[in-house]
Amino acid sequence: MAETNRMSQAEKATISLRGLIMSGEYPAGSRLPEVALSERIGISRTPLRQAMDRLVTEGLLVRAASSGCRVARFDLDDINDAIELRGVIEGMAARLAAERGAEETLMAKAEAVLDAIDVALEPVSALDFTAYVRLNAEFHEMLGQLAGSPVIRREVDRITQLPLASPSSFLSDQLMGPEFAASLIRAQDHHRGILAAIAAREGSRAEALAREHARLAREKFDYLQHADPKLTRRVPGLALVTAE
Amino acid sequence: MAETNRMSQAEKATISLRGLIMSGEYPAGSRLPEVALSERIGISRTPLRQAMDRLVTEGLLVRAASSGCRVARFDLDDINDAIELRGVIEGMAARLAAERGAEETLMAKAEAVLDAIDVALEPVSALDFTAYVRLNAEFHEMLGQLAGSPVIRREVDRITQLPLASPSSFLSDQLMGPEFAASLIRAQDHHRGILAAIAAREGSRAEALAREHARLAREKFDYLQHADPKLTRRVPGLALVTAE
DNA sequence: GGCCTTTAACTTGTATACAATCACCCGTCA
DNA sequence: TGACGGGTGATTGTATACAAGTTAAAGGCC
């Protein structure tokens, strides 16, 4: 959490509140009383309300008519649709990058990120998980830039940061198992394929690969569903997903 | 502008401010002093700031680091990318509707809207333009619902309401000419095709058609660019687009 | 005369006070 | 005993006052 000094109260409130909700502190559907919250996180109501507005646009909260906010409720379909949506957006970014041609320096940087991921995955038995999460997020961010369009980039960033659609969602070293490690390697294969398709100006292939890549998140999520229910409390956001 | 009574100050401020900006009152790149604005639209700073936050997420304003908001600046590429983005999102909605199957009552309602558009376009020489704009917006809204997913619907609504990507953008009876009327008829052909593809469960075709359909907006925009420059002042939003 | 520094005014960001609305509960009347 | 009405409490929405930071201008010094 870099430099909480230079952050505005509203930003701090956003992060605190998002964390509180993702951790399941406030169960899905529960109301969020403003005064109590502002006392709890030590920030006055004005920036807190800004934060709540922000989380409403993120979809984490819903604003009931003139009666404050409630924590949103998600079911399995919502998660899958959010993942599908991310795949479509990232697919568009990859396609446009291929069709229009991506800047060489950006491509080189993206390749470097992938090389670093290879390193992080190197000792399959004891891979560097936190490094992977960081680098993976970085690659997906690069994907938004490769098309060279501020509009596209902005949209990819937005989708990518949505709590339940993010490429980092439901990633947790809690579920480190052999099959999980294997899925990380498959993901890296996808990464390479997407970049290769962009370099070869194969727009359709780049788009299809990016969509397929997003679907890996589904597998991870399905795995979570059937794994130890105790994980619900340790994997951020999982507490908001109702069994349907 | 239905029932400004029951609206919160923040909503009123959003509408006023959006109107002010779209009309070109504040030129692209200019700063928006909060106090002056709040006096001008007669709403205190707190809800005004909410409105500004909202317009920032819409992309109409940009927030410079600790120095308030400026009116966003758009170029031709931004417009085209926003249109492409809408095509991709609506394409996804259409594809999912086809793949998953759309509810019959919704399909019937969508067909009814298209029938009404046919009527509005009937006398080619003197078609009912305002009715067309309303019905067109309604069809695109239905498109978001046909997939039967709240997540998808939400996203289509969001994109569809973005000022510069909306299917109603740059529609103006100012530019009523024979070629323009012809493009409305082509648009209606697309509408029919999309719905037929959904009914036939042809996801890929539905997606491709929806994408192509969005591209009609490009033609309209290109036409505007080369038309009478005086239109800049009469077509909402056009004033924000710089010549690049 | 030019540049740097300091100060002052303005602008945003935050906190708090106030207003209005909503919901719930209790009491009274039919 | 049940239902309706009034009132009271809490909670959100709005306005305003205050603080902090930024920018611009003016004056002094080199």
XYZ file of C-alpha atoms (C1' of nucleotides) in Angstrom:
548
model
C 0.000 0.000 0.000
C 2.378 2.644 -1.278
C 2.550 6.043 0.358
C -0.650 6.418 2.220
C 0.614 9.873 3.036
C 0.204 11.330 -0.383
C -3.223 9.826 -0.842
C -6.393 11.785 -0.418
C -8.787 10.753 2.289
C -11.204 9.651 -0.390
C -8.642 7.273 -1.862
C -7.772 5.900 1.535
C -11.446 5.417 2.268
C -11.903 3.603 -1.057
C -9.096 1.181 -0.282
C -10.184 0.609 3.302
C -13.791 0.093 2.383
C -12.989 -2.164 -0.548
C -10.801 -4.233 1.705
C -13.471 -4.431 4.372
C -16.025 -5.631 1.887
C -13.793 -8.049 0.015
C -12.748 -9.606 3.284
C -16.362 -10.433 3.970
C -16.479 -8.217 7.031
C -19.823 -6.948 5.845
C -21.844 -9.825 4.448
C -23.520 -9.585 1.055
C -26.761 -7.678 1.259
C -26.005 -5.883 4.495
C -26.431 -2.160 4.832
C -23.542 0.193 5.316
C -24.408 2.941 7.809
C -22.303 5.942 6.937
C -21.638 7.340 10.383
C -20.616 4.031 11.874
C -18.331 3.345 8.914
C -16.748 6.775 9.009
C -15.948 6.310 12.692
C -14.621 2.835 12.088
C -12.165 3.796 9.373
C -11.479 7.202 10.857
C -12.464 9.296 7.857
C -15.261 11.814 7.738
C -18.439 11.196 5.846
C -17.711 13.360 2.811
C -14.755 11.392 1.417
C -16.353 8.181 2.642
C -19.380 8.883 0.513
C -17.097 9.508 -2.440
C -15.563 6.109 -1.827
C -18.984 4.523 -1.670
C -19.940 6.131 -4.970
C -16.807 4.709 -6.460
C -17.530 1.215 -5.191
C -21.047 1.503 -6.558
C -19.647 2.090 -10.026
C -17.335 -0.863 -9.462
C -20.394 -2.917 -8.733
C -19.307 -3.879 -5.241
C -22.101 -1.871 -3.663
C -25.620 -1.145 -4.746
C -27.410 2.035 -3.862
C -30.998 1.496 -2.812
C -33.368 4.393 -3.409
C -32.744 6.972 -0.713
C -31.736 4.420 1.813
C -28.010 4.111 1.520
C -25.830 1.372 0.185
C -25.849 -2.349 0.501
C -23.128 -4.834 -0.218
C -23.739 -6.429 -3.597
C -24.597 -10.059 -3.880
C -23.020 -12.225 -6.543
C -23.816 -15.657 -7.780
C -21.875 -18.088 -9.910
C -23.344 -16.698 -13.143
C -22.258 -13.173 -12.246
C -18.691 -14.320 -11.751
C -18.650 -16.233 -15.003
C -20.162 -13.328 -16.910
C -17.664 -10.901 -15.451
C -14.872 -13.222 -16.559
C -16.413 -13.532 -20.009
C -16.617 -9.755 -20.178
C -12.965 -9.385 -19.324
C -12.089 -11.913 -21.992
C -14.038 -9.947 -24.576
C -12.425 -6.635 -23.618
C -8.918 -8.027 -23.480
C -9.629 -9.864 -26.705
C -10.553 -6.601 -28.355
C -7.368 -4.989 -27.086
C -5.269 -7.853 -28.416
C -7.032 -7.836 -31.775
C -6.625 -4.099 -32.247
C -2.978 -4.314 -31.245
C -2.483 -6.964 -33.910
C -4.477 -5.161 -36.568
C -2.926 -1.777 -35.996
C 0.521 -2.940 -35.044
C 1.958 -2.459 -31.595
C 4.872 -0.249 -30.723
C 8.134 -2.160 -30.629
C 9.291 -0.872 -27.272
C 6.011 -1.906 -25.704
C 6.232 -5.330 -27.261
C 9.751 -5.720 -25.942
C 8.615 -4.717 -22.495
C 5.768 -7.212 -22.613
C 8.194 -9.951 -23.664
C 10.405 -9.015 -20.747
C 7.489 -9.402 -18.366
C 6.813 -12.860 -19.769
C 10.466 -13.797 -19.367
C 10.229 -12.718 -15.755
C 7.132 -14.862 -15.293
C 9.097 -17.830 -16.668
C 11.687 -17.221 -14.012
C 9.065 -16.930 -11.283
C 7.591 -20.271 -12.347
C 10.971 -21.921 -12.714
C 11.199 -24.269 -9.746
C 7.799 -25.853 -10.261
C 7.802 -27.211 -6.776
C 8.513 -23.889 -5.061
C 7.524 -21.117 -7.426
C 7.480 -17.470 -6.456
C 3.804 -16.859 -6.100
C 3.731 -13.199 -5.106
C 6.050 -12.361 -7.986
C 3.745 -14.213 -10.342
C 0.702 -12.279 -9.205
C 2.493 -8.975 -9.686
C 3.920 -9.843 -13.083
C 0.656 -11.307 -14.282
C -1.142 -8.077 -13.419
C 1.591 -6.182 -15.202
C 1.185 -8.220 -18.370
C -2.550 -7.671 -18.439
C -1.966 -3.969 -17.985
C 0.444 -3.990 -20.918
C -2.210 -5.690 -22.987
C -4.321 -2.600 -22.604
C -1.522 -0.410 -23.851
C -0.502 -2.410 -26.900
C -3.404 -1.193 -29.001
C -2.055 2.330 -28.626
C -5.454 3.775 -27.848
C -6.231 5.721 -24.687
C -9.880 4.713 -24.912
C -9.041 1.016 -25.101
C -6.417 1.268 -22.434
C -8.750 3.013 -20.091
C -11.372 0.350 -20.584
C -8.981 -2.543 -20.079
C -7.702 -0.923 -16.912
C -11.202 -0.480 -15.637
C -12.289 -4.052 -16.260
C -9.010 -5.417 -15.045
C -9.365 -3.678 -11.722
C -12.887 -4.851 -11.071
C -12.608 -6.941 -7.937
C -14.398 -9.997 -9.230
C -13.161 -9.970 -12.826
C -9.544 -9.043 -12.253
C -6.933 -11.465 -13.534
C -5.664 -11.531 -9.974
C -9.010 -12.492 -8.465
C -9.250 -15.746 -6.631
C -5.533 -16.164 -6.859
C -4.303 -17.298 -3.516
C -1.329 -19.221 -2.360
C -3.776 -21.003 -0.131
C -4.642 -23.299 -2.965
C -1.178 -24.207 -4.039
C -1.408 -27.681 -5.451
C 0.111 -29.491 -8.413
C -2.935 -28.992 -10.633
C -2.995 -25.317 -9.734
C 0.660 -24.893 -10.639
C -0.094 -26.595 -13.942
C -2.801 -24.046 -14.683
C -0.305 -21.231 -14.152
C 1.920 -22.809 -16.771
C -1.005 -23.081 -19.177
C -1.735 -19.418 -18.518
C 1.817 -18.522 -19.433
C 1.435 -20.489 -22.672
C -1.555 -18.312 -23.450
C 0.442 -15.196 -22.703
C 3.114 -16.227 -25.186
C 0.520 -17.096 -27.773
C -1.263 -13.770 -27.466
C 1.952 -11.826 -27.872
C 3.029 -13.972 -30.826
C -0.304 -13.413 -32.534
C -0.019 -9.665 -32.034
C 3.491 -9.656 -33.437
C 2.306 -11.662 -36.460
C -0.623 -9.267 -36.976
C -3.053 -12.140 -36.533
C -5.934 -10.227 -34.990
C -8.503 -12.968 -34.905
C -6.116 -15.423 -33.267
C -5.028 -12.856 -30.700
C -8.639 -12.162 -29.808
C -9.581 -15.829 -29.520
C -6.568 -16.587 -27.356
C -7.243 -13.697 -25.008
C -10.823 -14.866 -24.576
C -9.739 -18.409 -23.893
C -7.145 -17.130 -21.490
C -9.725 -15.349 -19.384
C -11.604 -18.614 -19.062
C -8.793 -20.029 -16.990
C -10.147 -17.860 -14.217
C -13.326 -19.896 -14.373
C -11.425 -23.053 -13.702
C -9.698 -21.495 -10.746
C -13.025 -20.335 -9.427
C -14.688 -23.703 -9.929
C -11.812 -25.294 -8.114
C -12.313 -22.885 -5.228
C -15.980 -23.717 -5.046
C -15.271 -27.374 -4.517
C -12.236 -26.883 -2.345
C -12.131 -26.465 1.381
C -15.004 -24.188 2.408
C -12.721 -22.642 4.986
C -11.036 -20.838 2.105
C -14.088 -18.635 1.827
C -12.721 -16.568 4.650
C -9.212 -16.359 3.324
C -9.724 -15.661 -0.355
C -10.768 -12.041 -0.891
C -14.206 -11.586 -2.357
C -15.270 -15.170 -2.092
C -17.525 -14.358 0.814
C -19.700 -12.220 -1.444
C -20.556 -15.084 -3.729
C -23.732 -16.814 -2.697
C -24.340 -20.428 -3.594
C -27.155 -19.279 -5.906
C -36.163 15.757 -18.188
C -38.733 13.876 -16.169
C -39.630 15.027 -12.687
C -36.790 17.233 -11.652
C -38.560 17.392 -8.317
C -37.851 13.871 -7.245
C -34.242 14.054 -8.335
C -31.425 14.572 -5.909
C -29.322 17.673 -6.253
C -26.450 15.487 -7.358
C -28.473 14.072 -10.241
C -29.637 17.508 -11.284
C -26.076 18.728 -11.169
C -24.951 15.775 -13.295
C -27.514 16.530 -15.961
C -26.881 20.256 -15.948
C -23.151 19.876 -16.067
C -23.236 17.207 -18.740
C -25.452 19.444 -20.809
C -23.197 22.417 -20.297
C -20.171 20.462 -21.426
C -21.801 18.684 -24.343
C -23.099 21.982 -25.629
C -19.554 23.232 -25.831
C -20.161 25.941 -23.268
C -16.867 25.010 -21.674
C -14.328 24.310 -24.395
C -12.217 21.172 -24.362
C -9.285 21.495 -21.992
C -10.713 24.324 -19.942
C -10.764 24.184 -16.186
C -13.967 23.947 -14.220
C -13.801 26.123 -11.095
C -16.118 24.562 -8.546
C -17.398 27.674 -6.846
C -18.237 29.470 -10.054
C -19.977 26.390 -11.397
C -21.959 25.812 -8.234
C -23.197 29.384 -8.353
C -24.028 29.110 -12.010
C -26.164 26.005 -11.749
C -27.444 26.910 -8.304
C -26.296 23.789 -6.491
C -23.839 23.657 -3.657
C -20.372 22.271 -4.071
C -20.927 18.903 -2.426
C -23.404 17.449 -4.917
C -21.621 19.313 -7.703
C -18.436 17.469 -6.867
C -20.351 14.214 -6.950
C -21.536 15.116 -10.415
C -17.993 15.904 -11.489
C -16.789 12.551 -10.187
C -19.491 10.908 -12.200
C -18.540 12.742 -15.373
C -14.930 11.791 -14.768
C -15.894 8.132 -14.826
C -17.883 8.817 -17.969
C -14.721 10.204 -19.474
C -16.163 13.637 -20.124
C -13.888 15.255 -17.561
C -10.357 14.503 -16.496
C -9.104 15.136 -13.004
C -5.653 16.677 -12.900
C -3.577 15.950 -9.809
C -4.896 18.123 -7.006
C -5.938 20.878 -9.331
C -9.499 20.161 -10.198
C -11.142 19.014 -13.362
C -10.715 19.879 -16.977
C -12.994 19.186 -19.888
C -11.720 16.166 -21.779
C -10.363 16.524 -25.254
C -11.272 14.024 -27.936
C -9.841 13.406 -31.344
C -11.107 11.393 -34.250
C -9.355 8.239 -33.062
C -11.016 8.479 -29.664
C -14.432 8.642 -31.262
C -13.711 5.720 -33.538
C -12.334 3.646 -30.688
C -15.325 4.407 -28.518
C -17.574 3.273 -31.350
C -15.495 0.135 -31.834
C -15.789 -0.527 -28.132
C -19.537 -0.247 -28.220
C -19.633 -2.630 -31.164
C -17.596 -5.184 -29.242
C -19.769 -4.921 -26.130
C -23.044 -5.062 -28.013
C -21.591 -7.879 -30.097
C -20.874 -9.826 -26.943
C -24.407 -9.247 -25.710
C -25.868 -10.428 -29.005
C -23.623 -13.499 -29.123
C -24.456 -14.533 -25.578
C -28.139 -14.017 -26.223
C -27.850 -16.333 -29.229
C -25.730 -18.933 -27.469
C -27.800 -19.053 -24.301
C -31.141 -18.422 -25.869
C -33.165 -15.314 -25.223
C -36.445 -15.149 -23.391
C -39.387 -15.251 -25.761
C -41.226 -12.315 -24.283
C -38.121 -10.159 -24.590
C -37.623 -11.226 -28.193
C -41.225 -10.357 -28.959
C -40.774 -6.961 -27.370
C -37.639 -6.344 -29.405
C -39.472 -7.319 -32.588
C -42.219 -4.881 -31.665
C -39.685 -2.098 -31.300
C -38.329 -2.891 -34.754
C -41.842 -2.861 -36.199
C -42.320 0.557 -34.678
C -39.069 1.734 -36.245
C -40.355 0.540 -39.613
C -43.403 2.720 -39.110
C -41.310 5.706 -38.091
C -39.239 5.315 -41.247
C -42.263 4.746 -43.447
C -42.626 7.981 -45.424
C -39.004 8.151 -46.499
C -39.352 11.754 -47.412
C -40.758 12.872 -44.065
C -39.829 10.284 -41.474
C -40.454 10.729 -37.789
C -36.973 11.499 -36.568
C -37.572 11.964 -32.850
C -39.499 8.705 -32.733
C -36.626 6.969 -34.481
C -34.081 8.216 -31.954
C -36.218 7.041 -29.064
C -36.966 3.636 -30.558
C -33.372 3.116 -31.620
C -32.199 3.752 -28.067
C -34.858 1.353 -26.855
C -33.673 -1.409 -29.172
C -30.099 -1.040 -28.064
C -31.234 -1.196 -24.474
C -33.143 -4.391 -25.220
C -29.989 -5.832 -26.710
C -28.403 -5.585 -23.304
C -31.251 -7.515 -21.736
C -31.496 -10.351 -24.214
C -28.503 -12.214 -22.829
C -30.365 -12.494 -19.540
C -27.347 -11.484 -17.491
C -27.351 -8.549 -15.093
C -23.601 -8.140 -15.542
C -23.884 -7.908 -19.320
C -26.912 -5.691 -19.148
C -25.199 -3.314 -16.798
C -22.211 -3.075 -19.057
C -24.237 -2.490 -22.214
C -26.200 0.207 -20.440
C -23.027 1.877 -19.310
C -21.379 1.908 -22.714
C -24.589 2.856 -24.408
C -24.971 5.920 -22.249
C -21.471 7.206 -22.762
C -21.938 10.536 -24.477
C -19.609 9.939 -27.364
C -20.265 6.246 -27.972
C -24.011 6.178 -27.549
C -26.052 4.917 -30.492
C -27.841 8.247 -30.313
C -24.678 10.311 -30.542
C -24.281 12.601 -33.478
C -27.828 11.924 -34.489
C -29.375 15.193 -35.373
C -32.219 16.200 -37.588
C -29.925 18.973 -38.679
C -28.295 16.654 -41.146
C -31.403 15.241 -42.696
C -30.468 14.387 -46.233
C -31.268 11.521 -48.598
C -28.013 9.698 -47.909
C -28.609 10.052 -44.185
C -32.101 8.622 -44.476
C -30.611 5.735 -46.428
C -28.205 5.003 -43.611
C -31.106 4.781 -41.172
C -32.648 2.131 -43.363
C -29.398 0.202 -43.481
C -29.290 0.431 -39.696
C -32.729 -1.088 -39.482
C -31.574 -3.931 -41.746
C -28.835 -4.590 -39.230
C -31.346 -4.577 -36.399
C -33.416 -7.236 -38.133
C -30.355 -9.293 -38.887
C -29.130 -9.230 -35.323
C -32.463 -10.341 -33.965
C -32.766 -13.085 -36.586
C -29.313 -14.384 -35.722
C -30.181 -14.448 -32.042
C -33.410 -16.310 -32.741
C -31.493 -18.835 -34.879
C -28.880 -19.281 -32.141
C -26.184 -18.113 -34.525
C -23.867 -16.466 -32.016
C -21.000 -15.647 -34.305
C -23.243 -14.019 -36.885
C -25.062 -12.004 -34.223
C -21.761 -10.741 -32.871
C -20.390 -9.813 -36.281
C -23.567 -7.985 -37.247
C -23.666 -6.002 -34.029
C -20.082 -4.936 -34.557
C -20.768 -3.905 -38.089
C -23.844 -2.076 -36.974
C -21.887 0.102 -34.567
C -19.667 1.121 -37.440
C -22.554 2.978 -39.008
C -21.968 5.579 -36.327
C -18.555 6.145 -37.840
C -20.094 7.017 -41.151
C -22.443 9.460 -39.519
C -19.550 11.029 -37.716
C -17.398 11.253 -40.840
C -20.296 12.870 -42.595
C -20.577 15.417 -39.794
C -16.900 16.204 -40.047
C -17.192 17.179 -43.653
C -20.554 18.838 -43.376
C -21.279 22.409 -42.510
C -18.922 23.466 -39.699
C -21.753 25.465 -38.206
C -23.197 22.153 -37.065
C -20.463 21.982 -34.480
C -22.495 24.269 -32.323
C -25.761 22.469 -32.797
C -24.778 18.828 -32.483
C -24.145 17.958 -28.841
C -20.601 16.899 -28.070
C -19.151 17.788 -31.395
C -17.479 20.833 -29.931
C -15.282 18.602 -27.776
C -13.742 16.877 -30.754
C -10.555 18.547 -31.849
C -9.356 18.279 -35.403
C -6.408 16.230 -34.135
C 17.038 44.781 -15.567
C 16.309 40.081 -14.480
C 15.649 36.484 -11.307
C 14.475 34.681 -7.020
C 11.780 34.736 -2.948
C 8.020 35.564 -0.269
C 3.422 36.495 0.432
C -1.302 36.715 -0.623
C -5.286 35.217 -2.881
C -7.633 31.581 -4.811
C -8.869 26.689 -5.294
C -9.527 22.324 -3.982
C -10.154 18.753 -0.280
C -12.209 17.724 4.262
C -15.054 18.101 8.252
C -19.071 19.292 10.444
C -23.462 21.251 11.075
C -28.088 21.323 9.411
C -32.323 19.758 6.900
C -35.349 16.467 5.188
C -36.866 12.020 4.745
C -37.879 7.451 6.163
C -39.048 3.854 9.286
C -40.517 2.125 13.354
C -43.039 2.170 17.538
C -46.384 3.352 20.722
C -50.720 5.066 21.908
C -55.421 5.844 21.105
C -59.784 5.176 18.985
C -63.180 2.384 16.661
C -58.216 -6.456 19.555
C -56.784 -4.441 15.406
C -55.799 -0.615 12.674
C -54.611 4.027 11.911
C -52.179 8.141 13.113
C -48.837 10.842 15.224
C -44.468 11.333 16.877
C -39.711 10.283 17.691
C -35.480 8.360 16.426
C -32.062 7.439 13.212
C -30.033 7.944 8.640
C -29.149 9.960 4.413
C -28.596 14.192 1.520
C -27.023 19.090 1.350
C -24.787 23.283 2.572
C -21.223 25.740 4.509
C -17.178 26.614 7.124
C -12.398 25.547 7.529
C -7.729 23.933 6.327
C -4.149 22.938 3.280
C -1.898 23.371 -0.864
C -0.990 25.629 -5.243
C -0.379 29.334 -8.230
C 0.527 33.838 -9.435
C 2.149 38.282 -8.710
C 4.861 41.752 -6.770
C 8.740 43.425 -4.583
C 13.380 43.208 -3.322
C 17.999 41.833 -4.065
C 21.827 40.674 -6.934
